[in-house]
Amino acid sequence: MCSFIARCVDSVQRLARQFRREERGAILVEMTLITPLMIALTAGVFEFGTIIHRKLLIEAGLRDAARFMARCTEDFVNPDPDTNYCISTAQNIAKYGTPAAGTFRVADWAADEPVAIATYDTANPVDPDTGLQDYRGTGTTVRTIRVTTTYNYGAGSLLFYIGVGPINIAASHEERFVGY
């Protein structure tokens, strides 16, 4: 029995020495260890690029909608609750890129993620040193349009499959009201 154990130990030592000297499988082992990491890093770069691209598309839509609202006077001149042409058109411009509903700017931007449009007034005081108002205009107040939205990224993305919840992207843009 002792000679059997000695032969087993000897053969294991011989295999270990042979394994240390052998280099043919080293590349395979290294690639087996590195490949999953490289695939994960590459996928992460593409995912991050997609998030940034969608955020830029959303911000462009909000900017376009705010510029439209800053020049649209119908809602401010005659605020009729039955017709809100300026607001609905601006919301369509933000989401679809056109005044009428169509294809979303961002493919999975859900209809239940609204584009909120609000206005607020800012005082326009006169500077005592120069005698000029702080903002160009004739009134004592300046009306500003604020367009905001949120977007949940992650429903069909790689992040969803690895267990990272949706990423909420919030964006807004403001423009001073100038009318037509």
GROMACS .gro file of C-alpha atoms in nm:
model
  180
    1MET     CA    1   0.000   0.000   0.000
    2CYS     CA    2   0.286   0.235   0.082
    3SER     CA    3   0.447   0.181  -0.260
    4PHE     CA    4   0.114   0.265  -0.428
    5ILE     CA    5   0.096   0.598  -0.245
    6ALA     CA    6   0.462   0.668  -0.323
    7ARG     CA    7   0.398   0.600  -0.694
    8CYS     CA    8   0.090   0.829  -0.690
    9VAL     CA    9   0.282   1.109  -0.520
   10ASP     CA   10   0.571   1.063  -0.763
   11SER     CA   11   0.343   1.077  -1.068
   12VAL     CA   12   0.165   1.387  -0.932
   13GLN     CA   13   0.502   1.558  -0.875
   14ARG     CA   14   0.614   1.463  -1.224
   15LEU     CA   15   0.292   1.606  -1.373
   16ALA     CA   16   0.335   1.926  -1.170
   17ARG     CA   17   0.695   1.970  -1.297
   18GLN     CA   18   0.583   1.902  -1.651
   19PHE     CA   19   0.290   2.146  -1.614
   20ARG     CA   20   0.524   2.421  -1.487
   21ARG     CA   21   0.756   2.383  -1.786
   22GLU     CA   22   0.477   2.356  -2.043
   23GLU     CA   23   0.366   2.690  -2.195
   24ARG     CA   24   0.124   2.581  -2.469
   25GLY     CA   25  -0.189   2.615  -2.254
   26ALA     CA   26  -0.089   2.944  -2.088
   27ILE     CA   27  -0.251   3.155  -2.358
   28LEU     CA   28  -0.572   2.957  -2.335
   29VAL     CA   29  -0.587   3.004  -1.958
   30GLU     CA   30  -0.515   3.377  -1.986
   31MET     CA   31  -0.781   3.426  -2.254
   32THR     CA   32  -1.032   3.228  -2.048
   33LEU     CA   33  -0.974   3.464  -1.756
   34ILE     CA   34  -0.964   3.792  -1.955
   35THR     CA   35  -1.243   3.739  -2.214
   36PRO     CA   36  -1.545   3.777  -1.979
   37LEU     CA   37  -1.399   4.097  -1.836
   38MET     CA   38  -1.335   4.244  -2.182
   39ILE     CA   39  -1.685   4.155  -2.300
   40ALA     CA   40  -1.837   4.317  -1.991
   41LEU     CA   41  -1.631   4.633  -2.037
   42THR     CA   42  -1.721   4.660  -2.405
   43ALA     CA   43  -2.090   4.610  -2.333
   44GLY     CA   44  -2.070   4.874  -2.059
   45VAL     CA   45  -1.919   5.126  -2.298
   46PHE     CA   46  -2.198   5.068  -2.551
   47GLU     CA   47  -2.463   5.089  -2.279
   48PHE     CA   48  -2.322   5.416  -2.143
   49GLY     CA   49  -2.309   5.558  -2.497
   50THR     CA   50  -2.674   5.467  -2.550
   51ILE     CA   51  -2.776   5.639  -2.225
   52ILE     CA   52  -2.590   5.958  -2.318
   53HIS     CA   53  -2.734   5.955  -2.672
   54ARG     CA   54  -3.090   5.924  -2.542
   55LYS     CA   55  -3.036   6.200  -2.287
   56LEU     CA   56  -2.911   6.430  -2.563
   57LEU     CA   57  -3.214   6.350  -2.780
   58ILE     CA   58  -3.448   6.427  -2.490
   59GLU     CA   59  -3.271   6.754  -2.413
   60ALA     CA   60  -3.291   6.857  -2.780
   61GLY     CA   61  -3.665   6.789  -2.775
   62LEU     CA   62  -3.715   6.995  -2.461
   63ARG     CA   63  -3.511   7.279  -2.606
   64ASP     CA   64  -3.719   7.277  -2.925
   65ALA     CA   65  -4.044   7.270  -2.727
   66ALA     CA   66  -3.935   7.556  -2.501
   67ARG     CA   67  -3.834   7.767  -2.801
   68PHE     CA   68  -4.172   7.704  -2.961
   69MET     CA   69  -4.356   7.791  -2.640
   70ALA     CA   70  -4.148   8.107  -2.595
   71ARG     CA   71  -4.284   8.236  -2.925
   72CYS     CA   72  -4.640   8.100  -2.911
   73THR     CA   73  -4.891   8.356  -2.784
   74GLU     CA   74  -5.232   8.189  -2.820
   75ASP     CA   75  -5.244   8.039  -2.469
   76PHE     CA   76  -5.126   8.361  -2.307
   77VAL     CA   77  -5.348   8.601  -2.501
   78ASN     CA   78  -5.669   8.398  -2.492
   79PRO     CA   79  -5.638   8.116  -2.235
   80ASP     CA   80  -5.929   7.895  -2.334
   81PRO     CA   81  -5.941   7.565  -2.138
   82ASP     CA   82  -6.086   7.384  -2.440
   83THR     CA   83  -5.802   7.475  -2.675
   84ASN     CA   84  -5.442   7.459  -2.566
   85TYR     CA   85  -5.275   7.461  -2.905
   86CYS     CA   86  -4.941   7.595  -2.785
   87ILE     CA   87  -4.899   7.344  -2.503
   88SER     CA   88  -5.007   7.035  -2.697
   89THR     CA   89  -4.796   7.134  -2.999
   90ALA     CA   90  -4.491   7.197  -2.777
   91GLN     CA   91  -4.538   6.859  -2.608
   92ASN     CA   92  -4.553   6.690  -2.949
   93ILE     CA   93  -4.239   6.875  -3.060
   94ALA     CA   94  -4.058   6.754  -2.748
   95LYS     CA   95  -4.160   6.389  -2.781
   96TYR     CA   96  -4.193   6.343  -3.156
   97GLY     CA   97  -3.989   6.623  -3.311
   98THR     CA   98  -4.292   6.742  -3.510
   99PRO     CA   99  -4.605   6.943  -3.422
  100ALA     CA  100  -4.822   6.633  -3.473
  101ALA     CA  101  -4.782   6.295  -3.305
  102GLY     CA  102  -4.569   6.047  -3.493
  103THR     CA  103  -4.256   5.847  -3.420
  104PHE     CA  104  -4.093   5.912  -3.083
  105ARG     CA  105  -3.752   6.085  -3.077
  106VAL     CA  106  -3.643   5.813  -2.836
  107ALA     CA  107  -3.785   5.476  -2.929
  108ASP     CA  108  -3.895   5.363  -2.583
  109TRP     CA  109  -4.000   5.702  -2.445
  110ALA     CA  110  -4.336   5.602  -2.303
  111ALA     CA  111  -4.650   5.807  -2.349
  112ASP     CA  112  -4.701   5.802  -1.971
  113GLU     CA  113  -4.378   5.998  -1.919
  114PRO     CA  114  -4.526   6.343  -1.971
  115VAL     CA  115  -4.363   6.663  -2.085
  116ALA     CA  116  -4.462   6.927  -1.831
  117ILE     CA  117  -4.476   7.290  -1.939
  118ALA     CA  118  -4.496   7.566  -1.680
  119THR     CA  119  -4.446   7.939  -1.671
  120TYR     CA  120  -4.321   8.167  -1.400
  121ASP     CA  121  -4.261   8.539  -1.374
  122THR     CA  122  -3.941   8.701  -1.255
  123ALA     CA  123  -3.916   9.060  -1.138
  124ASN     CA  124  -3.742   9.295  -1.378
  125PRO     CA  125  -3.611   9.573  -1.153
  126VAL     CA  126  -3.437   9.887  -1.269
  127ASP     CA  127  -3.065   9.908  -1.193
  128PRO     CA  128  -3.017  10.227  -0.985
  129ASP     CA  129  -2.668  10.290  -1.125
  130THR     CA  130  -2.755  10.274  -1.495
  131GLY     CA  131  -3.129  10.336  -1.494
  132LEU     CA  132  -3.178  10.029  -1.712
  133GLN     CA  133  -3.382   9.719  -1.639
  134ASP     CA  134  -3.191   9.400  -1.562
  135TYR     CA  135  -3.357   9.216  -1.851
  136ARG     CA  136  -3.444   9.362  -2.189
  137GLY     CA  137  -3.809   9.446  -2.199
  138THR     CA  138  -4.059   9.707  -2.105
  139GLY     CA  139  -4.249   9.532  -1.830
  140THR     CA  140  -4.178   9.498  -1.461
  141THR     CA  141  -4.173   9.119  -1.493
  142VAL     CA  142  -4.020   8.868  -1.731
  143ARG     CA  143  -4.214   8.551  -1.815
  144THR     CA  144  -4.009   8.231  -1.842
  145ILE     CA  145  -4.117   7.899  -1.992
  146ARG     CA  146  -3.990   7.580  -1.824
  147VAL     CA  147  -4.025   7.245  -2.000
  148THR     CA  148  -3.942   6.932  -1.796
  149THR     CA  149  -3.970   6.557  -1.833
  150THR     CA  150  -3.842   6.230  -1.693
  151TYR     CA  151  -3.735   5.919  -1.880
  152ASN     CA  152  -3.683   5.570  -1.739
  153TYR     CA  153  -3.398   5.393  -1.914
  154GLY     CA  154  -3.340   5.024  -1.867
  155ALA     CA  155  -3.645   4.820  -1.957
  156GLY     CA  156  -3.477   4.619  -2.233
  157SER     CA  157  -3.115   4.705  -2.172
  158LEU     CA  158  -2.816   4.511  -2.050
  159LEU     CA  159  -2.858   4.678  -1.711
  160PHE     CA  160  -3.197   4.511  -1.672
  161TYR     CA  161  -3.046   4.167  -1.729
  162ILE     CA  162  -2.774   4.214  -1.468
  163GLY     CA  163  -3.024   4.337  -1.210
  164VAL     CA  164  -2.963   4.712  -1.215
  165GLY     CA  165  -3.294   4.893  -1.190
  166PRO     CA  166  -3.408   5.155  -1.439
  167ILE     CA  167  -3.208   5.476  -1.458
  168ASN     CA  168  -3.427   5.783  -1.424
  169ILE     CA  169  -3.316   6.067  -1.648
  170ALA     CA  170  -3.466   6.404  -1.560
  171ALA     CA  171  -3.418   6.697  -1.794
  172SER     CA  172  -3.546   7.051  -1.826
  173HIS     CA  173  -3.498   7.363  -2.035
  174GLU     CA  174  -3.601   7.724  -1.984
  175GLU     CA  175  -3.662   8.003  -2.234
  176ARG     CA  176  -3.774   8.358  -2.185
  177PHE     CA  177  -4.115   8.432  -2.337
  178VAL     CA  178  -4.085   8.664  -2.636
  179GLY     CA  179  -4.406   8.599  -2.833
  180TYR     CA  180  -4.437   8.625  -3.209
   0.00000   0.00000   0.00000
